[in-house]
Coordinates of N, CA and C in Angstrom, one line a residue:
M38 N -38.3 -25.0 13.0 CA -37.4 -23.9 12.5 C -38.2 -22.6 12.5
D39 N -37.6 -21.6 13.1 CA -38.2 -20.3 13.2 C -38.4 -19.6 11.9
E40 N -37.4 -19.7 11.0 CA -37.4 -19.1 9.7 C -38.5 -19.6 8.8
L41 N -38.7 -20.9 8.9 CA -39.7 -21.6 8.1 C -41.1 -21.1 8.6
K42 N -41.3 -21.1 9.9 CA -42.6 -20.6 10.4 C -42.8 -19.2 10.1
E43 N -41.8 -18.3 10.1 CA -41.9 -16.9 9.7 C -42.3 -16.8 8.2
A44 N -41.7 -17.6 7.4 CA -42.0 -17.5 5.9 C -43.5 -18.0 5.7
I45 N -43.9 -19.0 6.4 CA -45.3 -19.5 6.3 C -46.3 -18.4 6.8
D46 N -46.0 -17.8 7.9 CA -46.8 -16.7 8.5 C -46.9 -15.5 7.6
A47 N -45.8 -15.3 6.7 CA -45.8 -14.2 5.8 C -46.6 -14.5 4.6
N48 N -47.2 -15.6 4.5 CA -48.0 -16.0 3.4 C -47.3 -15.9 2.0
V49 N -46.1 -16.5 2.0 CA -45.3 -16.6 0.7 C -46.0 -17.6 -0.2
D50 N -45.6 -17.5 -1.5 CA -46.1 -18.4 -2.5 C -45.1 -19.6 -2.7
V51 N -43.8 -19.3 -2.5 CA -42.7 -20.2 -2.8 C -41.7 -20.2 -1.7
I52 N -41.2 -21.3 -1.3 CA -40.1 -21.4 -0.3 C -39.0 -22.2 -0.9
V53 N -37.8 -21.7 -0.9 CA -36.6 -22.4 -1.4 C -35.8 -23.0 -0.2
F54 N -35.6 -24.3 -0.2 CA -34.7 -24.9 0.7 C -33.4 -25.1 0.1
D55 N -32.4 -24.3 0.5 CA -31.1 -24.3 -0.2 C -30.1 -25.1 0.6
N56 N -29.4 -26.0 -0.1 CA -28.3 -26.8 0.5 C -28.8 -27.6 1.7
Q57 N -29.9 -28.3 1.5 CA -30.4 -29.1 2.5 C -30.5 -30.6 2.1
L58 N -30.4 -31.5 3.0 CA -30.5 -32.9 2.7 C -31.9 -33.3 2.4
P59 N -32.1 -34.3 1.5 CA -33.5 -34.7 1.2 C -34.3 -35.0 2.4
Q60 N -33.8 -35.7 3.4 CA -34.6 -36.0 4.6 C -35.0 -34.7 5.4
T61 N -34.1 -33.7 5.4 CA -34.5 -32.4 6.0 C -35.6 -31.7 5.2
I62 N -35.5 -31.7 3.9 CA -36.6 -31.2 3.1 C -37.9 -31.9 3.3
R63 N -37.9 -33.2 3.4 CA -39.1 -34.0 3.7 C -39.7 -33.6 5.0
K64 N -38.9 -33.4 6.0 CA -39.4 -33.0 7.4 C -40.0 -31.6 7.3
W65 N -39.3 -30.7 6.7 CA -39.7 -29.3 6.6 C -41.0 -29.2 5.8
K66 N -41.1 -30.0 4.7 CA -42.2 -29.9 3.8 C -43.5 -30.2 4.5
E67 N -43.5 -31.1 5.5 CA -44.6 -31.4 6.3 C -45.3 -30.2 7.0
M68 N -44.4 -29.2 7.3 CA -44.9 -28.0 7.9 C -45.5 -27.0 7.0
V69 N -45.2 -27.1 5.7 CA -45.6 -26.2 4.7 C -47.0 -26.4 4.2
P70 N -47.9 -25.4 4.2 CA -49.2 -25.5 3.7 C -49.2 -26.0 2.2
A71 N -50.3 -26.7 1.8 CA -50.3 -27.3 0.5 C -50.3 -26.2 -0.6
H72 N -50.8 -25.0 -0.4 CA -50.8 -24.0 -1.5 C -49.4 -23.4 -1.7
V73 N -48.5 -23.6 -0.8 CA -47.1 -23.0 -0.9 C -46.2 -24.0 -1.7
K74 N -45.6 -23.6 -2.8 CA -44.7 -24.4 -3.5 C -43.3 -24.5 -2.8
V75 N -42.6 -25.6 -3.0 CA -41.3 -25.8 -2.4 C -40.3 -26.1 -3.5
E76 N -39.2 -25.4 -3.4 CA -38.1 -25.7 -4.4 C -36.9 -26.1 -3.6
A77 N -36.2 -27.1 -4.0 CA -35.0 -27.6 -3.4 C -33.9 -27.1 -4.4
S78 N -32.8 -26.6 -3.8 CA -31.7 -26.0 -4.6 C -30.4 -26.2 -3.8
G79 N -29.3 -26.3 -4.5 CA -28.0 -26.3 -3.9 C -27.6 -27.8 -3.6
G80 N -26.5 -28.2 -4.0 CA -26.0 -29.6 -3.8 C -26.7 -30.6 -4.6
I81 N -27.5 -30.2 -5.6 CA -28.2 -31.2 -6.4 C -27.4 -31.2 -7.7
S82 N -27.0 -32.4 -8.1 CA -26.2 -32.6 -9.3 C -26.8 -33.9 -10.0
L83 N -26.2 -34.2 -11.1 CA -26.6 -35.5 -11.8 C -26.4 -36.7 -10.9
S84 N -25.3 -36.6 -10.1 CA -25.0 -37.8 -9.3 C -25.8 -37.9 -8.0
T85 N -26.5 -36.7 -7.6 CA -27.3 -36.7 -6.3 C -28.8 -36.6 -6.5
I86 N -29.2 -36.3 -7.7 CA -30.6 -36.0 -7.9 C -31.5 -37.1 -7.6
A87 N -31.1 -38.4 -7.8 CA -32.0 -39.5 -7.4 C -32.3 -39.5 -6.0
S88 N -31.4 -39.1 -5.1 CA -31.7 -39.1 -3.7 C -32.8 -38.1 -3.2
F89 N -33.1 -37.2 -4.1 CA -34.1 -36.2 -3.8 C -35.5 -36.7 -4.2
K90 N -35.6 -37.8 -4.9 CA -36.9 -38.4 -5.3 C -37.7 -38.6 -4.0
G91 N -38.9 -38.1 -4.0 CA -39.8 -38.3 -2.9 C -39.6 -37.4 -1.7
C92 N -38.7 -36.4 -1.9 CA -38.4 -35.5 -0.7 C -39.5 -34.5 -0.5
G93 N -40.5 -34.3 -1.4 CA -41.6 -33.4 -1.3 C -41.5 -32.1 -2.0
A94 N -40.3 -31.8 -2.5 CA -40.2 -30.6 -3.2 C -41.0 -30.6 -4.5
D95 N -41.6 -29.4 -4.8 CA -42.3 -29.3 -6.1 C -41.4 -29.1 -7.3
F96 N -40.2 -28.5 -7.0 CA -39.2 -28.1 -8.0 C -37.9 -28.5 -7.5
L97 N -37.0 -28.9 -8.4 CA -35.6 -29.1 -8.1 C -34.8 -28.3 -9.0
S98 N -33.8 -27.5 -8.4 CA -32.9 -26.7 -9.2 C -31.6 -27.3 -9.2
M99 N -31.0 -27.4 -10.4 CA -29.7 -28.0 -10.6 C -28.8 -27.1 -11.4
G100 N -28.0 -26.4 -10.8 CA -27.1 -25.4 -11.5 C -26.2 -26.1 -12.5
E101 N -25.9 -27.4 -12.3 CA -25.0 -28.1 -13.1 C -25.5 -28.1 -14.6
L102 N -26.8 -27.9 -14.8 CA -27.3 -27.8 -16.1 C -26.9 -26.6 -16.9
T103 N -26.7 -25.5 -16.2 CA -26.3 -24.2 -16.9 C -25.0 -23.7 -16.5
N104 N -24.4 -24.1 -15.4 CA -23.1 -23.5 -14.9 C -22.0 -23.7 -15.9
E105 N -21.9 -24.8 -16.6 CA -20.8 -25.0 -17.5 C -21.1 -24.8 -19.0
V106 N -22.3 -24.3 -19.2 CA -22.7 -24.1 -20.6 C -22.1 -22.7 -21.1
E107 N -21.6 -22.8 -22.3 CA -21.1 -21.5 -23.0 C -22.3 -20.8 -23.6
P108 N -22.5 -19.6 -23.2 CA -23.7 -18.9 -23.7 C -23.6 -18.6 -25.2
L109 N -24.8 -18.5 -25.9 CA -24.8 -18.2 -27.3 C -25.7 -16.9 -27.4
D110 N -25.1 -15.9 -28.0 CA -25.8 -14.6 -28.1 C -26.7 -14.6 -29.3
I111 N -28.0 -14.6 -29.1 CA -28.9 -14.6 -30.2 C -29.9 -13.4 -30.0
S112 N -30.0 -12.6 -31.0 CA -31.0 -11.5 -30.9 C -31.6 -11.3 -32.3
F113 N -32.7 -10.6 -32.3 CA -33.4 -10.3 -33.6 C -34.3 -9.1 -33.4
L114 N -34.5 -8.4 -34.5 CA -35.4 -7.2 -34.4 C -36.6 -7.5 -35.3
V115 N -37.8 -7.1 -34.9 CA -39.0 -7.3 -35.7 C -39.4 -5.9 -36.1
K116 N -39.5 -5.7 -37.4 CA -39.9 -4.4 -37.9 C -41.5 -4.3 -37.8
N117 N -41.9 -3.1 -37.6 CA -43.3 -2.8 -37.5 C -44.1 -3.6 -36.5
A118 N -43.5 -4.0 -35.4 CA -44.1 -4.8 -34.4 C -44.8 -3.9 -33.4
V119 N -45.9 -4.4 -32.9 CA -46.7 -3.7 -31.9 C -46.2 -4.2 -30.5
K120 N -45.8 -3.3 -29.7 CA -45.3 -3.6 -28.4 C -46.5 -3.8 -27.5
A121 N -46.6 -5.0 -26.9 CA -47.8 -5.3 -26.0 C -47.4 -4.9 -24.6
E122 N -48.4 -4.4 -23.9 CA -48.1 -4.1 -22.5 C -48.3 -5.3 -21.6
F123 N -47.3 -5.4 -20.7 CA -47.4 -6.6 -19.8 C -48.0 -6.1 -18.5
K124 N -49.1 -6.8 -18.1 CA -49.7 -6.5 -16.9 C -49.5 -7.6 -15.9
K125 N -48.9 -7.3 -14.8 CA -48.7 -8.3 -13.8 C -50.0 -8.7 -13.1
K126 N -50.4 -9.9 -13.2 CA -51.7 -10.3 -12.6 C -51.6 -10.6 -11.1
T127 N -50.5 -11.1 -10.7 CA -50.3 -11.4 -9.2 C -49.0 -10.9 -8.7
K128 N -49.0 -10.7 -7.4 CA -47.7 -10.3 -6.8 C -47.2 -11.6 -6.1
R129 N -46.1 -12.1 -6.5 CA -45.5 -13.3 -5.9 C -44.7 -12.9 -4.8
R130 N -44.8 -13.7 -3.7 CA -44.0 -13.6 -2.5 C -43.1 -14.8 -2.5
F131 N -41.8 -14.6 -2.1 CA -40.8 -15.7 -2.2 C -40.0 -15.7 -1.0
A132 N -39.8 -16.9 -0.4 CA -38.9 -17.0 0.8 C -37.8 -17.9 0.4
Y133 N -36.6 -17.6 0.8 CA -35.4 -18.3 0.4 C -34.8 -18.7 1.7
L134 N -34.8 -20.0 2.0 CA -34.3 -20.5 3.3 C -32.9 -21.2 3.1
A135 N -31.9 -20.7 3.7 CA -30.6 -21.3 3.7 C -29.9 -20.9 4.9
S136 N -29.4 -21.8 5.7 CA -28.8 -21.5 6.9 C -27.6 -20.6 6.6
P137 N -27.4 -19.5 7.3 CA -28.4 -18.9 8.2 C -29.2 -17.8 7.6
L138 N -29.4 -17.8 6.2 CA -30.0 -16.7 5.5 C -31.5 -16.9 5.4
F139 N -32.2 -15.8 5.5 CA -33.6 -15.8 5.3 C -34.0 -14.5 4.6
V140 N -34.5 -14.6 3.4 CA -34.9 -13.4 2.6 C -36.4 -13.5 2.3
L141 N -37.1 -12.5 2.5 CA -38.5 -12.5 2.1 C -38.8 -11.4 1.2

């Protein structure tokens, strides 16, 4: 797959295989260097998640966990708090593979 090779050549940190079958993910994962994390997403539900066992993905995303949840608005203010500066230590590169979409 040209898009996968392009993502690997771009030295990304994470590749997302979206809406792919477990056997496709297993095949593509063989091409991915060990330092690159793989996430499987799309089409994964409580009824299909078992079929993704052993597919090689480091992470599985299942929208079913949050899609039907009613949000709860919680906020609070802390008086006299010191705002810490956030320093980004690394620049993450991310490839999202979904036929026919490729985003880097």
